[in-house]
PDB file of C-alpha atoms (C1' of nucleotides) in Angstrom:
ATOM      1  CA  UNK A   1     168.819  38.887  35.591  1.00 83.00           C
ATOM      2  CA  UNK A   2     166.963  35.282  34.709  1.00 95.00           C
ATOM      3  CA  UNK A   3     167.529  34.785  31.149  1.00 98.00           C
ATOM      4  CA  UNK A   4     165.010  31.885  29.513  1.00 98.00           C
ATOM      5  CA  UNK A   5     165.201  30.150  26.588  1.00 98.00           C
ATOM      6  CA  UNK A   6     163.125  30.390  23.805  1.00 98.00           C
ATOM      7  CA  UNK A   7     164.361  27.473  21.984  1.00 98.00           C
ATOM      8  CA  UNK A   8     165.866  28.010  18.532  1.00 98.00           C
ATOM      9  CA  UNK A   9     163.833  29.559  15.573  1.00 98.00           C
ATOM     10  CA  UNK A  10     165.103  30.171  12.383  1.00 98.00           C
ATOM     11  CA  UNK A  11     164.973  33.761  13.374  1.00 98.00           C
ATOM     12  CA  UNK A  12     168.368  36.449  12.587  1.00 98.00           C
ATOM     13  CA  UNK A  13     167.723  38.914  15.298  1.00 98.00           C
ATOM     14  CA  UNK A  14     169.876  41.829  14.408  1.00 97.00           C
ATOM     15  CA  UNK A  15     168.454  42.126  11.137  1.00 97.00           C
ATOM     16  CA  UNK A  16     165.047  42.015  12.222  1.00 98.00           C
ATOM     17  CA  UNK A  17     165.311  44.228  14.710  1.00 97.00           C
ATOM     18  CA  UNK A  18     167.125  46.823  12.754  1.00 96.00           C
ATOM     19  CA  UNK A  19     165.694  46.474   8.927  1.00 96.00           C
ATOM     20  CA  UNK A  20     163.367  49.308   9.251  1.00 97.00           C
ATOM     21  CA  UNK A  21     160.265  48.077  10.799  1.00 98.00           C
ATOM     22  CA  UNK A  22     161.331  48.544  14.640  1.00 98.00           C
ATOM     23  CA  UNK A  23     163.343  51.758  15.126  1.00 98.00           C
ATOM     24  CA  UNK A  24     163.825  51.725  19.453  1.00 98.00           C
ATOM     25  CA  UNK A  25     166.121  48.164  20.076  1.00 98.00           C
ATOM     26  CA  UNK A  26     169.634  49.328  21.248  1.00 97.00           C
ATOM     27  CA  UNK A  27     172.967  47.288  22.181  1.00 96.00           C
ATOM     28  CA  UNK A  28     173.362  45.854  25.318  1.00 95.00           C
ATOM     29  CA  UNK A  29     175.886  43.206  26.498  1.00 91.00           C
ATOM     30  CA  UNK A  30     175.456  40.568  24.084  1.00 95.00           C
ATOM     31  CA  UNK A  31     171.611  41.130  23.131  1.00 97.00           C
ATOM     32  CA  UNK A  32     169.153  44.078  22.556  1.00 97.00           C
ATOM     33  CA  UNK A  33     166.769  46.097  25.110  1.00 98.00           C
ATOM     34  CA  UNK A  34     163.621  47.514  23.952  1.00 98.00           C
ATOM     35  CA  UNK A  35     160.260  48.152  24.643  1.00 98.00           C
ATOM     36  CA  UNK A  36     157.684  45.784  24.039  1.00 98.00           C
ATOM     37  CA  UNK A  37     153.995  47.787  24.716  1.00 98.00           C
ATOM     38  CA  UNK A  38     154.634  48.645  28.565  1.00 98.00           C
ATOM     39  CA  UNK A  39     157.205  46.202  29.354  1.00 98.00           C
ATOM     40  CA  UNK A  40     160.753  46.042  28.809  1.00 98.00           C
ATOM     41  CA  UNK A  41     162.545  43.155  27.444  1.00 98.00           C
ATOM     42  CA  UNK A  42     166.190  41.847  26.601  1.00 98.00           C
ATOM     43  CA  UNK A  43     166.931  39.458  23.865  1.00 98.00           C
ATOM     44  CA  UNK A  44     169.681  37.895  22.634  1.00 98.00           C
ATOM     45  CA  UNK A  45     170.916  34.640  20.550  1.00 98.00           C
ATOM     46  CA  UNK A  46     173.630  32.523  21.985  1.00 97.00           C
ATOM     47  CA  UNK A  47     174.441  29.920  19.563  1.00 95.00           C
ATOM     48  CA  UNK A  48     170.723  29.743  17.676  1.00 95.00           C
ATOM     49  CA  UNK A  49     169.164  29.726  21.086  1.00 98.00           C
ATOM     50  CA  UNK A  50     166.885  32.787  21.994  1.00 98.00           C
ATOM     51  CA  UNK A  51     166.995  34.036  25.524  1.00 98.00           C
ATOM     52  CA  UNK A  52     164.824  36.486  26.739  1.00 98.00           C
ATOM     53  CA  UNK A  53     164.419  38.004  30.371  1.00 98.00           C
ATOM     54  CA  UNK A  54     161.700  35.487  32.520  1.00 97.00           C
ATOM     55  CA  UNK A  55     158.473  37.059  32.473  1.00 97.00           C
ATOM     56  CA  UNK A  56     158.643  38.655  28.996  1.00 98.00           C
ATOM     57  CA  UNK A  57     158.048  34.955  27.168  1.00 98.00           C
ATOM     58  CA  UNK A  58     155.359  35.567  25.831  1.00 98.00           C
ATOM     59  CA  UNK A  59     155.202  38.991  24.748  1.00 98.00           C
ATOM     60  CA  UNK A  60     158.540  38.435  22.637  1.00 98.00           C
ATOM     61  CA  UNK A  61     157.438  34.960  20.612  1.00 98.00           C
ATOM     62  CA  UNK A  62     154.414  36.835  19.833  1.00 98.00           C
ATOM     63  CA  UNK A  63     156.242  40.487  18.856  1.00 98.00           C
ATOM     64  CA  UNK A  64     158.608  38.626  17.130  1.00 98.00           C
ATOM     65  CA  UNK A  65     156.210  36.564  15.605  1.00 98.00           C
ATOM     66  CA  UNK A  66     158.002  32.862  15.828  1.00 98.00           C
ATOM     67  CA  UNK A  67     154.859  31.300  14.422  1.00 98.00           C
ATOM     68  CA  UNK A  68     155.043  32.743  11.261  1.00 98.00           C
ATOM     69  CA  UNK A  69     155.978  29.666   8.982  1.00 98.00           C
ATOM     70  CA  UNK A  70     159.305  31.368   7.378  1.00 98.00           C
ATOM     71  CA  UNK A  71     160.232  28.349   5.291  1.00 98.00           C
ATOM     72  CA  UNK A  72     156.799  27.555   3.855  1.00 98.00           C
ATOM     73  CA  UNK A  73     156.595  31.796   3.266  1.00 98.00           C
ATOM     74  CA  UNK A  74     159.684  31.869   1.647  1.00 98.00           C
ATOM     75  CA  UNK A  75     158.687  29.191  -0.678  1.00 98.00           C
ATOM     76  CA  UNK A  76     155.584  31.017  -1.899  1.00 98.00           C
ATOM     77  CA  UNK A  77     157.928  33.505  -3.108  1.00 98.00           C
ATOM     78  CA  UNK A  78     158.199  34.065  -7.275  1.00 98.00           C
ATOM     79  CA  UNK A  79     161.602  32.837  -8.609  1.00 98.00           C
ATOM     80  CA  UNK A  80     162.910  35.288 -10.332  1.00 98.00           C
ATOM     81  CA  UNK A  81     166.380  36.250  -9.808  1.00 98.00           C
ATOM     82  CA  UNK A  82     165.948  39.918  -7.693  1.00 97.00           C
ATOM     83  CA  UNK A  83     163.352  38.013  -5.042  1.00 98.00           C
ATOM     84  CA  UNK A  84     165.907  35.130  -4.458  1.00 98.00           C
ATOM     85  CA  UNK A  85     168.878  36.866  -4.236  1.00 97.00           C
ATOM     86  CA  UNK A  86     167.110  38.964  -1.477  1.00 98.00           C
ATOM     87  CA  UNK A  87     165.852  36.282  -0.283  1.00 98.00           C
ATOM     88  CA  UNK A  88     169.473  34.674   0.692  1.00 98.00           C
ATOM     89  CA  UNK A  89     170.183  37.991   1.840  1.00 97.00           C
ATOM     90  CA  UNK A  90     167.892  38.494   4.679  1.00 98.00           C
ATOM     91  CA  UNK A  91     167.116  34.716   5.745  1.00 97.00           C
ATOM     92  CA  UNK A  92     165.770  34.861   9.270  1.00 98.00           C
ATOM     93  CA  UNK A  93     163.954  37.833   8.907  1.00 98.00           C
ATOM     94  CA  UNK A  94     161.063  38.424  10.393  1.00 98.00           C
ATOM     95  CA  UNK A  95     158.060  40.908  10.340  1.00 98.00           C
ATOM     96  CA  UNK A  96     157.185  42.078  13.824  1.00 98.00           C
ATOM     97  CA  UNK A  97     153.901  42.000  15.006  1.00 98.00           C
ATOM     98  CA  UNK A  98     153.930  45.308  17.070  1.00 98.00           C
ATOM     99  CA  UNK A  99     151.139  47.468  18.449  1.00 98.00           C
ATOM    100  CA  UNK A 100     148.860  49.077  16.287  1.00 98.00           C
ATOM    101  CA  UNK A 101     149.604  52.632  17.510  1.00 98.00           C
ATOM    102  CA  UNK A 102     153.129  52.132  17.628  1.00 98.00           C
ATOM    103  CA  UNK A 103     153.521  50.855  14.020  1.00 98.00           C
ATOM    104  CA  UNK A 104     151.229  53.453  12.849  1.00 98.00           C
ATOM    105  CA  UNK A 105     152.401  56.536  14.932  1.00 98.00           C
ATOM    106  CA  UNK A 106     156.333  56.069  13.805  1.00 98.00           C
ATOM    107  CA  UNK A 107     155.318  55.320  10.232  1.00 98.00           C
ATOM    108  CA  UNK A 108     153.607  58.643  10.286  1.00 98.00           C
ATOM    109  CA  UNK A 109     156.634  60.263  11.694  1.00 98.00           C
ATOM    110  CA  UNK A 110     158.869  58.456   8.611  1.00 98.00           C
ATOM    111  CA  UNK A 111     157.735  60.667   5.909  1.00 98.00           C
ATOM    112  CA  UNK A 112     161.002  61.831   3.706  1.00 97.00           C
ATOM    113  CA  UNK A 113     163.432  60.800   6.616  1.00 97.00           C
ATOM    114  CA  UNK A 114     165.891  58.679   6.583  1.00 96.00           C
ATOM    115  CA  UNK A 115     165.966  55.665   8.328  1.00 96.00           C
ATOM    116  CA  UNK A 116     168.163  56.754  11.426  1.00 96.00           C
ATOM    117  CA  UNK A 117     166.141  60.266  11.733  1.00 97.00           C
ATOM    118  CA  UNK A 118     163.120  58.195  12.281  1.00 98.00           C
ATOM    119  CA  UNK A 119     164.873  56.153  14.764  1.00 97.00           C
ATOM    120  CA  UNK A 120     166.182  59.874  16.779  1.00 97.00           C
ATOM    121  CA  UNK A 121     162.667  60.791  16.221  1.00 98.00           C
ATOM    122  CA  UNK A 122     160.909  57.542  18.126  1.00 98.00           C
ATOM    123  CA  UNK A 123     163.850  58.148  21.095  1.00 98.00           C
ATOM    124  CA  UNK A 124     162.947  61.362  21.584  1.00 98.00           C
ATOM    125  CA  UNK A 125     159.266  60.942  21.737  1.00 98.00           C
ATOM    126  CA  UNK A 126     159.776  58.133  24.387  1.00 98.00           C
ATOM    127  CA  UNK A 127     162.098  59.917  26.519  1.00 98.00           C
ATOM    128  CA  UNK A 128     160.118  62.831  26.669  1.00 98.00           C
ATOM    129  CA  UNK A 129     156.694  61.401  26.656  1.00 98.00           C
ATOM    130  CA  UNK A 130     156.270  57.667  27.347  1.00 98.00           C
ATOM    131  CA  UNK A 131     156.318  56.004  30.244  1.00 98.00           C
ATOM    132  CA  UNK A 132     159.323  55.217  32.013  1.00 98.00           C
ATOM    133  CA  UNK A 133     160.409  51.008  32.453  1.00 98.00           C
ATOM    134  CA  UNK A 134     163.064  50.061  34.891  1.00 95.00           C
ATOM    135  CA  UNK A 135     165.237  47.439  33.698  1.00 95.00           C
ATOM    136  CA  UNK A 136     168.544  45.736  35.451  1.00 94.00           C
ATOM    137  CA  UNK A 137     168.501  49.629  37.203  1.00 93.00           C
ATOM    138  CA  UNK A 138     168.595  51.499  34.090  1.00 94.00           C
ATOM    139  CA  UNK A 139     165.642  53.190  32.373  1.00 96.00           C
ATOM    140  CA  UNK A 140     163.752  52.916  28.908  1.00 97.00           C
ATOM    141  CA  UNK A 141     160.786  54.305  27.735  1.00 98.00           C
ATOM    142  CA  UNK A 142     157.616  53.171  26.248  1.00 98.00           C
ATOM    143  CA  UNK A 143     156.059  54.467  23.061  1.00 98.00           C
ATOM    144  CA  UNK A 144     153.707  57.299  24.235  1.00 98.00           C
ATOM    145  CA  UNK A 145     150.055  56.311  23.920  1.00 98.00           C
ATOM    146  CA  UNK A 146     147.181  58.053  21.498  1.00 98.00           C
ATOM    147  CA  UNK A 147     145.733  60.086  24.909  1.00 98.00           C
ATOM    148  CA  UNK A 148     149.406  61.170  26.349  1.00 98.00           C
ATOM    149  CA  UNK A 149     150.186  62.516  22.587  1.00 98.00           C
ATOM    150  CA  UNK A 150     146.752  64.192  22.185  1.00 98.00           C
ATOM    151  CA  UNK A 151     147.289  66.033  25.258  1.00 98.00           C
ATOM    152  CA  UNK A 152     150.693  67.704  23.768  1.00 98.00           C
ATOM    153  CA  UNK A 153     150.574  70.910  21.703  1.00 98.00           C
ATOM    154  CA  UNK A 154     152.000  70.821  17.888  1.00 98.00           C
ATOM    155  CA  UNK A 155     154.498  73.096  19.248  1.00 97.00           C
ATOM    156  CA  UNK A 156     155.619  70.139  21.652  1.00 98.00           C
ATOM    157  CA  UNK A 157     156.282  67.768  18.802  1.00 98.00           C
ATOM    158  CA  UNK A 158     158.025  69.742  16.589  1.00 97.00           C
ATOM    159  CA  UNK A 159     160.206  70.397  19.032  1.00 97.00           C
ATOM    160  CA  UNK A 160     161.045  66.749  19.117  1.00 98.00           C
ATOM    161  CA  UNK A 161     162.345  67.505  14.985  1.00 97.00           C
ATOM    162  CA  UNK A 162     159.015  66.471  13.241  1.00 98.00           C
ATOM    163  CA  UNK A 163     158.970  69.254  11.186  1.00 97.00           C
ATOM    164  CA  UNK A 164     155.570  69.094   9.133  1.00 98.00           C
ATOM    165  CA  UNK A 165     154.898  65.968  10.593  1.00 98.00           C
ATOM    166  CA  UNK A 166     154.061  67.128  13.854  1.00 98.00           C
ATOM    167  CA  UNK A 167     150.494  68.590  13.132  1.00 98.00           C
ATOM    168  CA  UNK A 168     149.989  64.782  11.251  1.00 98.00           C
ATOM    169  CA  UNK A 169     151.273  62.953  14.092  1.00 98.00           C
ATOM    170  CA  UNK A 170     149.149  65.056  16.409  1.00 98.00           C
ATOM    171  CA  UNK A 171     145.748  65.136  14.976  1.00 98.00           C
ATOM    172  CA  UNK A 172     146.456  61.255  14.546  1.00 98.00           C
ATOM    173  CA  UNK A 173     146.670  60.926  18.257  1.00 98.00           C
ATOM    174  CA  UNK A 174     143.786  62.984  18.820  1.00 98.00           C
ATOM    175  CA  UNK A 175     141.122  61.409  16.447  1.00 98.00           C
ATOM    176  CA  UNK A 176     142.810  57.376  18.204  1.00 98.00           C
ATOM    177  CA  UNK A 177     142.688  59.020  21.424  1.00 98.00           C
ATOM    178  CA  UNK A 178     138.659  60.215  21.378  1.00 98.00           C
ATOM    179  CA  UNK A 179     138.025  56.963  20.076  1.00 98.00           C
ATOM    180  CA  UNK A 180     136.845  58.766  16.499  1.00 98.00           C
ATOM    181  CA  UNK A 181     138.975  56.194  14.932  1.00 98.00           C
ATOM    182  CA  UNK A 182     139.266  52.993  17.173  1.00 98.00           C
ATOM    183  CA  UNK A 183     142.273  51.090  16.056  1.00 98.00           C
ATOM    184  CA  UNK A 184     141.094  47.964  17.468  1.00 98.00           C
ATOM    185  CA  UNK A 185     137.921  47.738  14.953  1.00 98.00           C
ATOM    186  CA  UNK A 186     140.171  48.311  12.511  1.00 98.00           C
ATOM    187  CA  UNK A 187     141.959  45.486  12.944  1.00 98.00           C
ATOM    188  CA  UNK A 188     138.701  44.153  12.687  1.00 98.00           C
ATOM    189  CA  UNK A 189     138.195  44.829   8.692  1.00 98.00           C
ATOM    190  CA  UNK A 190     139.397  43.490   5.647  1.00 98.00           C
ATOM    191  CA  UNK A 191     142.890  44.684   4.396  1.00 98.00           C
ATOM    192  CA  UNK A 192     141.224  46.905   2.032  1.00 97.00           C
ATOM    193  CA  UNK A 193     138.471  48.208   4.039  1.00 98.00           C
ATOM    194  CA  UNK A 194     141.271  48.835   6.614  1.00 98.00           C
ATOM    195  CA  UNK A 195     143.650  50.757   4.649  1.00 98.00           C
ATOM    196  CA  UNK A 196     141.265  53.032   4.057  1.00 98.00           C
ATOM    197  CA  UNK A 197     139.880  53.337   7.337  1.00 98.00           C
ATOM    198  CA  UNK A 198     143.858  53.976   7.772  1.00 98.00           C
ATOM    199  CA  UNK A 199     143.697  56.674   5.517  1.00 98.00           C
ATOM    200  CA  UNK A 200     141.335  58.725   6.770  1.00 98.00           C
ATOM    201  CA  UNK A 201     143.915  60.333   9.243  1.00 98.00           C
ATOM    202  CA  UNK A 202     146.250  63.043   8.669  1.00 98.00           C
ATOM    203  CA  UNK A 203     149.189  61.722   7.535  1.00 98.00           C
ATOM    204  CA  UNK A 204     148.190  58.674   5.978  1.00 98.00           C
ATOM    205  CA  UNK A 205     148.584  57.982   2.911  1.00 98.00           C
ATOM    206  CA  UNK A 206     148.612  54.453   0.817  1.00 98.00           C
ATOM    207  CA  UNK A 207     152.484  54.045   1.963  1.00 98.00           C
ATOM    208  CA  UNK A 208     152.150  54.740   5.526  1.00 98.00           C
ATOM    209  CA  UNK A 209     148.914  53.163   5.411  1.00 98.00           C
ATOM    210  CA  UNK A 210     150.658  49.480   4.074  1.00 98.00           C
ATOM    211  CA  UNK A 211     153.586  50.201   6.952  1.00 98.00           C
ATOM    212  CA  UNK A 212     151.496  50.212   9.346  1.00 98.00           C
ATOM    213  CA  UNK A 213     149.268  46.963   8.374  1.00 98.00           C
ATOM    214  CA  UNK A 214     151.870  44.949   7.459  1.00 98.00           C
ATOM    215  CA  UNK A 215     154.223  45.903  10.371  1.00 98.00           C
ATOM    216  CA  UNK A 216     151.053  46.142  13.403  1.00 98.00           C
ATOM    217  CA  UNK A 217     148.071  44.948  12.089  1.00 98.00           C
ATOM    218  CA  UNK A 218     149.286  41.428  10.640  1.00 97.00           C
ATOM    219  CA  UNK A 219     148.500  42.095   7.368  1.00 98.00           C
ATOM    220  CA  UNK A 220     151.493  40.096   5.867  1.00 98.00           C
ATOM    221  CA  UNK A 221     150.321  40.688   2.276  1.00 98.00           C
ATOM    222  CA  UNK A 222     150.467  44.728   2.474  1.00 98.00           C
ATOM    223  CA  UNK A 223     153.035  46.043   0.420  1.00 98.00           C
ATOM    224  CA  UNK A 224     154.200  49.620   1.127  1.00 98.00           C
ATOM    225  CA  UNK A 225     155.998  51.170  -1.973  1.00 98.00           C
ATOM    226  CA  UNK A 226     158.295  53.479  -0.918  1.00 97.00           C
ATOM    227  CA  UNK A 227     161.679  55.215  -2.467  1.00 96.00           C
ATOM    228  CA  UNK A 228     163.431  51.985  -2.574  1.00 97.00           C
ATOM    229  CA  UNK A 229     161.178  49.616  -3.533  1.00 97.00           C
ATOM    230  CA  UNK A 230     160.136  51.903  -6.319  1.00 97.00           C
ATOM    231  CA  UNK A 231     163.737  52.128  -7.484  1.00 96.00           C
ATOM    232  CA  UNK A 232     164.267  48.016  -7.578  1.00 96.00           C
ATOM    233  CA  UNK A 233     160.959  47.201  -8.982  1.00 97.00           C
ATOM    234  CA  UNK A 234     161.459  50.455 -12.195  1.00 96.00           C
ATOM    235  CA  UNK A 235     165.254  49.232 -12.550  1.00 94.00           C
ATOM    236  CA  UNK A 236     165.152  45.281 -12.141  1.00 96.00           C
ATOM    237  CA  UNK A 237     161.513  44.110 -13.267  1.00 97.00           C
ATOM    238  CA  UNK A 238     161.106  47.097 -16.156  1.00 97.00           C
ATOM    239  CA  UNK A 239     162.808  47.631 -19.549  1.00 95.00           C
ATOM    240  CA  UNK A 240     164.473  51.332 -19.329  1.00 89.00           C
ATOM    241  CA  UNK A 241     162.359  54.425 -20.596  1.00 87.00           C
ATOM    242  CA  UNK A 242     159.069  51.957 -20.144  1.00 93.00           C
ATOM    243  CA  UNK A 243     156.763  54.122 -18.459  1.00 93.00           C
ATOM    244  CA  UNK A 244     155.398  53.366 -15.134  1.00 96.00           C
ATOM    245  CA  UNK A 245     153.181  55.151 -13.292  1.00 96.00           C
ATOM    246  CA  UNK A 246     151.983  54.493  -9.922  1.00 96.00           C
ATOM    247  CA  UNK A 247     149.115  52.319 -10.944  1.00 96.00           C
ATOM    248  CA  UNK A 248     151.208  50.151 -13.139  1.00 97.00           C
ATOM    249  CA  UNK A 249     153.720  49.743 -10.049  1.00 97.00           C
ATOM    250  CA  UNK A 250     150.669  49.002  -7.726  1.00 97.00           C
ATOM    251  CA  UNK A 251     149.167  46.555  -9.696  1.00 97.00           C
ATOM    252  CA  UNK A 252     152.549  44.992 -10.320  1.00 98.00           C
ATOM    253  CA  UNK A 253     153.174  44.603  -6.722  1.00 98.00           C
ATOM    254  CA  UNK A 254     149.580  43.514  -6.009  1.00 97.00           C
ATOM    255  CA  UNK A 255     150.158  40.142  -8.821  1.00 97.00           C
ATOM    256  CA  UNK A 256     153.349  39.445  -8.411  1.00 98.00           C
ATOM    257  CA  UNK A 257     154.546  38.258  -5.273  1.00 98.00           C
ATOM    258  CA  UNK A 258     151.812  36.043  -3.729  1.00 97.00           C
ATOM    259  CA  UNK A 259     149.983  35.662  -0.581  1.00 98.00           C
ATOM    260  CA  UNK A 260     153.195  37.127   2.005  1.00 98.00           C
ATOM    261  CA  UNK A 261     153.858  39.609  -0.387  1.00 98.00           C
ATOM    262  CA  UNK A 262     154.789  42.118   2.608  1.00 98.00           C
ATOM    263  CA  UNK A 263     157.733  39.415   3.583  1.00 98.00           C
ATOM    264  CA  UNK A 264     159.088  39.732   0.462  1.00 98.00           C
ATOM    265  CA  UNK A 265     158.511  43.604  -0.031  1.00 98.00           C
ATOM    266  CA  UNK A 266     160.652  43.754   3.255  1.00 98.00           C
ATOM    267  CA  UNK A 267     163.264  41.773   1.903  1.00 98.00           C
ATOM    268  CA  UNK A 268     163.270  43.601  -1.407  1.00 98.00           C
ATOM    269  CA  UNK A 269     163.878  47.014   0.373  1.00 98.00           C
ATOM    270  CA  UNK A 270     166.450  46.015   3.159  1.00 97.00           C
ATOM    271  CA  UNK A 271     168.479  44.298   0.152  1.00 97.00           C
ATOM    272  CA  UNK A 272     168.440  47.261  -1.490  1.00 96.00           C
ATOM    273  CA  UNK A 273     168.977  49.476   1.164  1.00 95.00           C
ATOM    274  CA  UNK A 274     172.445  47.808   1.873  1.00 95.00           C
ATOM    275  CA  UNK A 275     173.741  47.274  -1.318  1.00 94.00           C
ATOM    276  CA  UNK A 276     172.624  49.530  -3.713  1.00 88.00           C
ATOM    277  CA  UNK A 277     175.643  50.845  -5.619  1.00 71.00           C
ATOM    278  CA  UNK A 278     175.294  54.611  -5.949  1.00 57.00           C
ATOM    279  CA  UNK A 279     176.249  55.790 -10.152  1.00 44.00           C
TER     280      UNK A 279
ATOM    281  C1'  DC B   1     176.781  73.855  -0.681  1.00 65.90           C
ATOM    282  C1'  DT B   2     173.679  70.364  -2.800  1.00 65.90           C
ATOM    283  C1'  DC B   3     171.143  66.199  -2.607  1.00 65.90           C
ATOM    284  C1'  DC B   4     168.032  63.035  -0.602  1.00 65.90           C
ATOM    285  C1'  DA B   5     165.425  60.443   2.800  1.00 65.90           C
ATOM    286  C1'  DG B   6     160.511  53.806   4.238  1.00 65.90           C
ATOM    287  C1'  DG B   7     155.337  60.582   1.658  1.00 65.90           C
ATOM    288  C1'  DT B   8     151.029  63.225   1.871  1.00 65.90           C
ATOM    289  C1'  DT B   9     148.186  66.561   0.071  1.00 65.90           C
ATOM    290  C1'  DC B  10     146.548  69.709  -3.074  1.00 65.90           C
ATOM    291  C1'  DC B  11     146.230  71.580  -7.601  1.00 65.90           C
ATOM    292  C1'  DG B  12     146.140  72.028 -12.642  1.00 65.90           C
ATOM    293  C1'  DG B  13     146.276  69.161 -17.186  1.00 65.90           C
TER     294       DG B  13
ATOM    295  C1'  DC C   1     144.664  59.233 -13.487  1.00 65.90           C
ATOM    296  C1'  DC C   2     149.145  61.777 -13.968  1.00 65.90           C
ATOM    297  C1'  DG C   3     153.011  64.938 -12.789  1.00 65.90           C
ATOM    298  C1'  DG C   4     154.591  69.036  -9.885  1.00 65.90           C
ATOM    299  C1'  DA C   5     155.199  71.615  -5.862  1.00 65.90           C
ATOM    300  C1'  DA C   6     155.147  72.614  -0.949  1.00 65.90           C
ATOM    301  C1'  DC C   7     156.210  70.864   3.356  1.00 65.90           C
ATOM    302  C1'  DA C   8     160.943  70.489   7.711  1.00 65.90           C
ATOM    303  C1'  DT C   9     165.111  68.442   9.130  1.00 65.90           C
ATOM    304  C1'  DG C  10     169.648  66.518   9.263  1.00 65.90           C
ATOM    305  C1'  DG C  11     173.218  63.376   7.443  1.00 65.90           C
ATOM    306  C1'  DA C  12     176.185  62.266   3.487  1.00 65.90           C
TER     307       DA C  12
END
DNA sequence: CTCCAGGTTCCGG
DNA sequence: CCGGAACATGGA
């Protein structure tokens, strides 16, 4: 295999590929095979320097999105205590720029599951129903597309362990697939206008909606309030027994953490994540 | 066994 | 607008 070099970004692999955005990278040697759209691709850092299998340049700088300006995002950042200590905690990480059916088809599938279920969840689908990618004589799957999934019947997903999610995910695909909803115009719209364009599907609600804008549509401002996040921002930004209600939390996370206030929203929750002390 | 997980939707105050 | 409940599954 050709390795080439992709120079050396301030970019900490691992913990992009594995905070929760991405849920397919696995092990291999020294580096990581995935799926990027149809093509498969190998990455790993030797010494800062990113290497990625010849051919695949292109599609890796822009899925892992090298041009976003980390340093000057970081520094938009407020400076309270909880953002900077996250902050130090994930330096290097970056939000993916994946495709829009991808980022919006797993978040669907993420609803009340854990991290790692989602992750069995997106194999599974693959295997069974994506298109198979020969690499180095061993074979990975791509994420199935809107028209192989709205082919399927329900009974075929929840078979894969989606539970209630399955009809969601399904009538998702379907309405992407006929071109009812055409992902690609909604790229097109504002943030707003596209979050609810978002939520029109089954499915989709404000969280999923924000996953899958800020992790596929570039929307680096989008910030999805989930478990976690709730939990940080009631127990570290409000006085106990203050009431907050979603609205107050929304508009809280709307003010207060600038123009890439997805980046720090993803920083906030893998922090917590790892080192929340349970009691 | 119980609890909870990167929620959405619907329904009654 | 708010809080509750139903919805599936599996790991801790």
């Amino acid at each position: 295999m050709k390795l080439v070099s992709l120079g050396a970004p301030l970019l900490a692999l691992e913990l992009t590929l594995n905070s929760g955005q991405a849920f397919h990278w696995k092990r291999e040697g020294g580096g990581w095979l995935g799926a990027i759209g149809e093509a498969a691709v190998y990455l790993e850092q030797r010494d800062g320097e990113l290497l990625v299998n010849a051919g695949a340049e292109d599609a890796a700088s822009n899925y892992l999105a090298l041009d976003h300006p980390l340093e000057e995002i970081a520094a938009t950042f407020p400076q309270d205590p909880v953002t900077q200590e996250a902050l130090s905690f994930c330096r290097g990480m970056r939000i993916l720029r994946q495709p829009h059916w991808e980022a919006l088809a797993t978040f669907i599938t993420s609803s009340m599951k854990q991290v790692a279920h989602i992750a069995q969840i997106s194999h599974t689908l693959r295997l069974r129903f994506g298109r198979p990618l020969e690499w180095e004589g061993r074979t990975l799957h791509s994420y199935p597309s809107p028209k192989a999934m709205a082919a399927l019947a329900e009974a075929d997903l929840r078979a894969c362990a989606l539970g209630y999610r399955a009809a969601n995910l399904l009538g998702s695909a379907q309405r992407v697939a006929s071109g009812e909803a055409n992902l690609e115009k909604i790229a097109e719209l504002s943030d707003l206008e596209a979050q609810m364009a978002l939520r029109e599907l089954p499915g989709v609600g404000e969280k999923v909606a924000n996953c899958a804008l800020l992790f596929g549509f570039e929307r680096l401002k989008a910030f999805p309030v989930d478990v976690w996040i709730e939990r940080v921002i009631r127990e570290r930004y409000f006085k106990k027994r203050q009431k907050v209600t979603p609205a107050t939390l929304r508009a809280f996370c709307a003010k207060s953490f600038g123009p890439y206030g997805g980046y720090a929203q993803q920083y906030l929750f893998h922090h917590a994540r790892l080192t929340w002390k349970k009691g």
